[in-house]
PDB file of C-alpha atoms in Angstrom:
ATOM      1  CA  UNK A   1       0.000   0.000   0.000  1.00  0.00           C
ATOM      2  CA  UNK A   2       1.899   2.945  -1.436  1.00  0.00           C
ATOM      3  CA  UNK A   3       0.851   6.836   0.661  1.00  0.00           C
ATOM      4  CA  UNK A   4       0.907  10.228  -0.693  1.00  0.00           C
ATOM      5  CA  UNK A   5       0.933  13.558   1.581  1.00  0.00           C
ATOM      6  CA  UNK A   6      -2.365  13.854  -0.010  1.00  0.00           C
ATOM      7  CA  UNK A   7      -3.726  10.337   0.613  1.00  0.00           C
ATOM      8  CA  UNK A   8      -6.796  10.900   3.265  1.00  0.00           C
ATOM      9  CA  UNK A   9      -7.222   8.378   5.959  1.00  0.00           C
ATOM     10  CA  UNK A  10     -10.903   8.669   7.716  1.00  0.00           C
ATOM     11  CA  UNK A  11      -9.939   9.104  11.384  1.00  0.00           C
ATOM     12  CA  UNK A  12     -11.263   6.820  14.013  1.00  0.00           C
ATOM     13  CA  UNK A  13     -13.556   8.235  16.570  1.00  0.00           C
ATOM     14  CA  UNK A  14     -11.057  10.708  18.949  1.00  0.00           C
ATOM     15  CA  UNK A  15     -10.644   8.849  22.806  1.00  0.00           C
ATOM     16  CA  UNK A  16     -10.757  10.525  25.456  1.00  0.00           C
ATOM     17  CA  UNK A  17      -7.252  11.363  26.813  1.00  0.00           C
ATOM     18  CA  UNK A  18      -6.008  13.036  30.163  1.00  0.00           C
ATOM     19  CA  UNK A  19      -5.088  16.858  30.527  1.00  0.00           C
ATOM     20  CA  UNK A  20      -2.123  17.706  29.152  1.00  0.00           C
ATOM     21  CA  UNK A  21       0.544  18.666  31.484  1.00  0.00           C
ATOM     22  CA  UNK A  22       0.919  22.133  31.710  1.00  0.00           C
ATOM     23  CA  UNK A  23       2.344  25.530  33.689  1.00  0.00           C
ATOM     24  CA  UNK A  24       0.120  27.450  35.635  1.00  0.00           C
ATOM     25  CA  UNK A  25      -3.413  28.031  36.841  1.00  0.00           C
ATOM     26  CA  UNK A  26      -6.261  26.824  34.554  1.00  0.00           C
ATOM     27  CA  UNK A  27      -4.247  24.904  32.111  1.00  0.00           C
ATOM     28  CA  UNK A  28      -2.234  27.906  30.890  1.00  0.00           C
ATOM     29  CA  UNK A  29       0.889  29.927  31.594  1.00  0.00           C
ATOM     30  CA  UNK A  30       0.822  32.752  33.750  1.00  0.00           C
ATOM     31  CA  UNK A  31       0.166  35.734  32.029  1.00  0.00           C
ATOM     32  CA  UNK A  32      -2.226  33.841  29.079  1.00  0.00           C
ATOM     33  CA  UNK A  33      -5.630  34.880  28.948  1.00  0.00           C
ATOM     34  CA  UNK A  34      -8.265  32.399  28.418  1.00  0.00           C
ATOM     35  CA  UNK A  35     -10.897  33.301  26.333  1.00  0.00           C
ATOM     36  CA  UNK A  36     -10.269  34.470  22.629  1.00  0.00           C
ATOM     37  CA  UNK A  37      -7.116  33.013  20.953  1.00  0.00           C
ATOM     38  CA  UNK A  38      -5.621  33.767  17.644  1.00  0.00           C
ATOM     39  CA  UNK A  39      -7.150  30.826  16.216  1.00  0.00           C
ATOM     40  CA  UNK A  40     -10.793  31.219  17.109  1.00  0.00           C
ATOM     41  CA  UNK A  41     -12.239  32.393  13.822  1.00  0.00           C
ATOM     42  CA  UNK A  42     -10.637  29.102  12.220  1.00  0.00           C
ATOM     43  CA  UNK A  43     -11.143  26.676  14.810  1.00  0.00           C
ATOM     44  CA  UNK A  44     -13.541  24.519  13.246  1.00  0.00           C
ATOM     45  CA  UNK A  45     -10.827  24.167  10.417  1.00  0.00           C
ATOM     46  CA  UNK A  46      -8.490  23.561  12.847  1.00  0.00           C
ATOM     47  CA  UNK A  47     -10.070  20.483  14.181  1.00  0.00           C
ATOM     48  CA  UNK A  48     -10.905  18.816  10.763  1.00  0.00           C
ATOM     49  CA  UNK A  49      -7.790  19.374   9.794  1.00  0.00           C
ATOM     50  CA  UNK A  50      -6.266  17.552  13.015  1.00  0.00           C
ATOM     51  CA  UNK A  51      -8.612  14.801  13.359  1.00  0.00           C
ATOM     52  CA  UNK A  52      -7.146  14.520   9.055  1.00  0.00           C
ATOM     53  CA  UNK A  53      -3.796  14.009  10.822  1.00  0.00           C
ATOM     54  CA  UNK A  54      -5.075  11.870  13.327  1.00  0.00           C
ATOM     55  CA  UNK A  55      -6.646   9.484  11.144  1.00  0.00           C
ATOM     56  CA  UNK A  56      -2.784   9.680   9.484  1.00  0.00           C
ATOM     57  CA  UNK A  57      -1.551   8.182  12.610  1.00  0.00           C
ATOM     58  CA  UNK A  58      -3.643   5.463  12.762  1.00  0.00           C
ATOM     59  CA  UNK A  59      -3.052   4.755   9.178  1.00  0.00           C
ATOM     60  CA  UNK A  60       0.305   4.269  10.273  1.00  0.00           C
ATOM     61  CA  UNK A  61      -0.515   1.827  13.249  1.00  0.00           C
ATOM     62  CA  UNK A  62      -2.560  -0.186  10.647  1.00  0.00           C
ATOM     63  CA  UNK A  63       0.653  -0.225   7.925  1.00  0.00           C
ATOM     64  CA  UNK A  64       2.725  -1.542  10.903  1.00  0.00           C
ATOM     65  CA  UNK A  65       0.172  -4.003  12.225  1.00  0.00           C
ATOM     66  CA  UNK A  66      -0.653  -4.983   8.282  1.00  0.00           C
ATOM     67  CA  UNK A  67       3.382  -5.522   8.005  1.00  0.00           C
ATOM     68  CA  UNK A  68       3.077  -2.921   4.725  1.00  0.00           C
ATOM     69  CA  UNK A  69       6.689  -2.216   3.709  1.00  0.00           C
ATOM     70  CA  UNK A  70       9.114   0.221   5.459  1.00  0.00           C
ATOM     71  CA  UNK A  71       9.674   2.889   2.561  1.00  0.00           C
ATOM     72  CA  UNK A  72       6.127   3.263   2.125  1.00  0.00           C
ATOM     73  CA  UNK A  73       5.399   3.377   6.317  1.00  0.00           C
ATOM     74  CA  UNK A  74       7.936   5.833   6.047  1.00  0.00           C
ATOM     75  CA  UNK A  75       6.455   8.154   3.204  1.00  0.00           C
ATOM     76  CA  UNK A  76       3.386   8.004   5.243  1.00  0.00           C
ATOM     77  CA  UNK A  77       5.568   9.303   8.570  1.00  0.00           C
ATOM     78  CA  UNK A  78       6.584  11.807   6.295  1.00  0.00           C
ATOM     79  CA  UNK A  79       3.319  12.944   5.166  1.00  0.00           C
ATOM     80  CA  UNK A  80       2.642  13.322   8.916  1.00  0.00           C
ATOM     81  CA  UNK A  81       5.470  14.964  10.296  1.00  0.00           C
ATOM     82  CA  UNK A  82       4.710  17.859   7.272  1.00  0.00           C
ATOM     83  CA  UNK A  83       1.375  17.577   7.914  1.00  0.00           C
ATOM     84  CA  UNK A  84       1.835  18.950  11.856  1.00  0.00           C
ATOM     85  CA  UNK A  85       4.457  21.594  10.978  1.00  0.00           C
ATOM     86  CA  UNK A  86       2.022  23.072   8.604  1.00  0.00           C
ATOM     87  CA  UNK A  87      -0.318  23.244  11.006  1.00  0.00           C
ATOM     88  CA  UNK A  88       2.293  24.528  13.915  1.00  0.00           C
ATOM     89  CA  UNK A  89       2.925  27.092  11.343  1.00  0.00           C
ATOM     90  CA  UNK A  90      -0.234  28.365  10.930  1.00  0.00           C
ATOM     91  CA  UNK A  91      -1.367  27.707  14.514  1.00  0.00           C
ATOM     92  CA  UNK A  92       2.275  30.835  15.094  1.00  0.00           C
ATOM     93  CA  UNK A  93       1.060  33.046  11.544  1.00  0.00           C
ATOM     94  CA  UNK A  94      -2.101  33.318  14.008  1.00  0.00           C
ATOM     95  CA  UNK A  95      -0.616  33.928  17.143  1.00  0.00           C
ATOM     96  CA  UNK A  96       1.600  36.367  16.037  1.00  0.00           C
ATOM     97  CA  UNK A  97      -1.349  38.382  13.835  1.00  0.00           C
ATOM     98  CA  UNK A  98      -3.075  37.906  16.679  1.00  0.00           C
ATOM     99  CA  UNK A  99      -2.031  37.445  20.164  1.00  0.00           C
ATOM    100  CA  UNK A 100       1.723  39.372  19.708  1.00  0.00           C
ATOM    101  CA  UNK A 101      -0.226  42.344  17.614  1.00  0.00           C
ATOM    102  CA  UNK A 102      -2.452  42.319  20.456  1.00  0.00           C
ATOM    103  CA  UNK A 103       0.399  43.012  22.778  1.00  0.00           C
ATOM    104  CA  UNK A 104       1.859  45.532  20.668  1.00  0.00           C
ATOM    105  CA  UNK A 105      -0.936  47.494  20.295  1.00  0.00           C
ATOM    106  CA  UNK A 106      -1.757  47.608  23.659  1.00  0.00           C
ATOM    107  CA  UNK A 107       1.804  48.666  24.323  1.00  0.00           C
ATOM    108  CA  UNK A 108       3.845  48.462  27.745  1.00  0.00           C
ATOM    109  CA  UNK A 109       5.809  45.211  28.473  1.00  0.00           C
ATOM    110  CA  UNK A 110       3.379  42.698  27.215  1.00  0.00           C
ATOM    111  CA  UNK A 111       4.729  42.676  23.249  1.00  0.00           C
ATOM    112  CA  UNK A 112       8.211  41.699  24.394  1.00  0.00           C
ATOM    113  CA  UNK A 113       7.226  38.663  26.605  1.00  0.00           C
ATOM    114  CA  UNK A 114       4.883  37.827  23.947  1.00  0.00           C
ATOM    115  CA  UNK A 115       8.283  38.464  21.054  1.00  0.00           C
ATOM    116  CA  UNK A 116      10.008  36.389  23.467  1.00  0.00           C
ATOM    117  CA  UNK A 117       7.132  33.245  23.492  1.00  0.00           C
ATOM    118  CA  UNK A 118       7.431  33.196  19.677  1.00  0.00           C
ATOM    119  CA  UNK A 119      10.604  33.279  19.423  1.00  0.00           C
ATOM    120  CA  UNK A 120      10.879  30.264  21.803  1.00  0.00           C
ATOM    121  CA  UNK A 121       7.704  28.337  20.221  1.00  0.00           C
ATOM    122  CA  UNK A 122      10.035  28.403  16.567  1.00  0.00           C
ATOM    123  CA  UNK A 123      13.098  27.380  18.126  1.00  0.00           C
ATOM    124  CA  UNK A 124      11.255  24.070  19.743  1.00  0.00           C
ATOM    125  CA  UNK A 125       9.970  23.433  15.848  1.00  0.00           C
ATOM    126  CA  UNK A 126      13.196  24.179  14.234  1.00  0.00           C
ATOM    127  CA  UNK A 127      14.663  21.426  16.307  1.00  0.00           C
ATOM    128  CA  UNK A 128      11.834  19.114  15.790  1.00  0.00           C
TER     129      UNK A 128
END
């Protein structure tokens, strides 16, 4: 079975998972609103389009289980892994039209710890 980035799988129902470990009070660093994020007016899009990768992943775990051949498990990996930084990319062009333009506008102190969370969420994807 031979996988293309733009092969779809249909995703399996989503299972319920834990929380995700995170910093702070309510799920969220201090100093991050809840509420409105820069990804609100797509989330809908958002969702399809991770439940898409999702159903990816499973693809995969069926390949393996189905002893499909390595190259082609890997093309699918592939398809996967560009699948998620397209969406991490997005997911930043959002926070920085939204959440860091926020801050700027605003003014005071904000826009530079907001610079700073950027710049930190593209180094952890450059070295992924």
């Amino acid at each position: 079975m031979t996988t293309t980035e733009t092969d779809q799988v249909t995703p399996e129902p989503v299972e319920a998972v834990g929380p995700v470990e995170t910093t702070g009070a309510a799920g969220h660093e201090p100093g991050h609103e809840q509420g409105v994020h820069g990804y609100h007016k797509q989330k809908d899009e958002h969702l399809k389009r991770l439940r898409r990768i999702e159903g990816q992943i499973r693809g995969l775990q069926r390949m393996v289980d189905e002893d499909v051949y390595c190259i082609d498990i890997l093309t699918q990996v592939s398809a996967s892994t560009k699948a998620l930084q397209s969406f991490a990319l997005q997911l930043l062009e959002e926070h920085l039209r939204h959440c860091v333009a926020d801050a700027a506008a605003k003014g005071g102190g904000d826009v530079d710890a907001k610079v700073e969370e950027a710049t930190k969420a593209i180094a952890r994807m450059m070295r992924t």
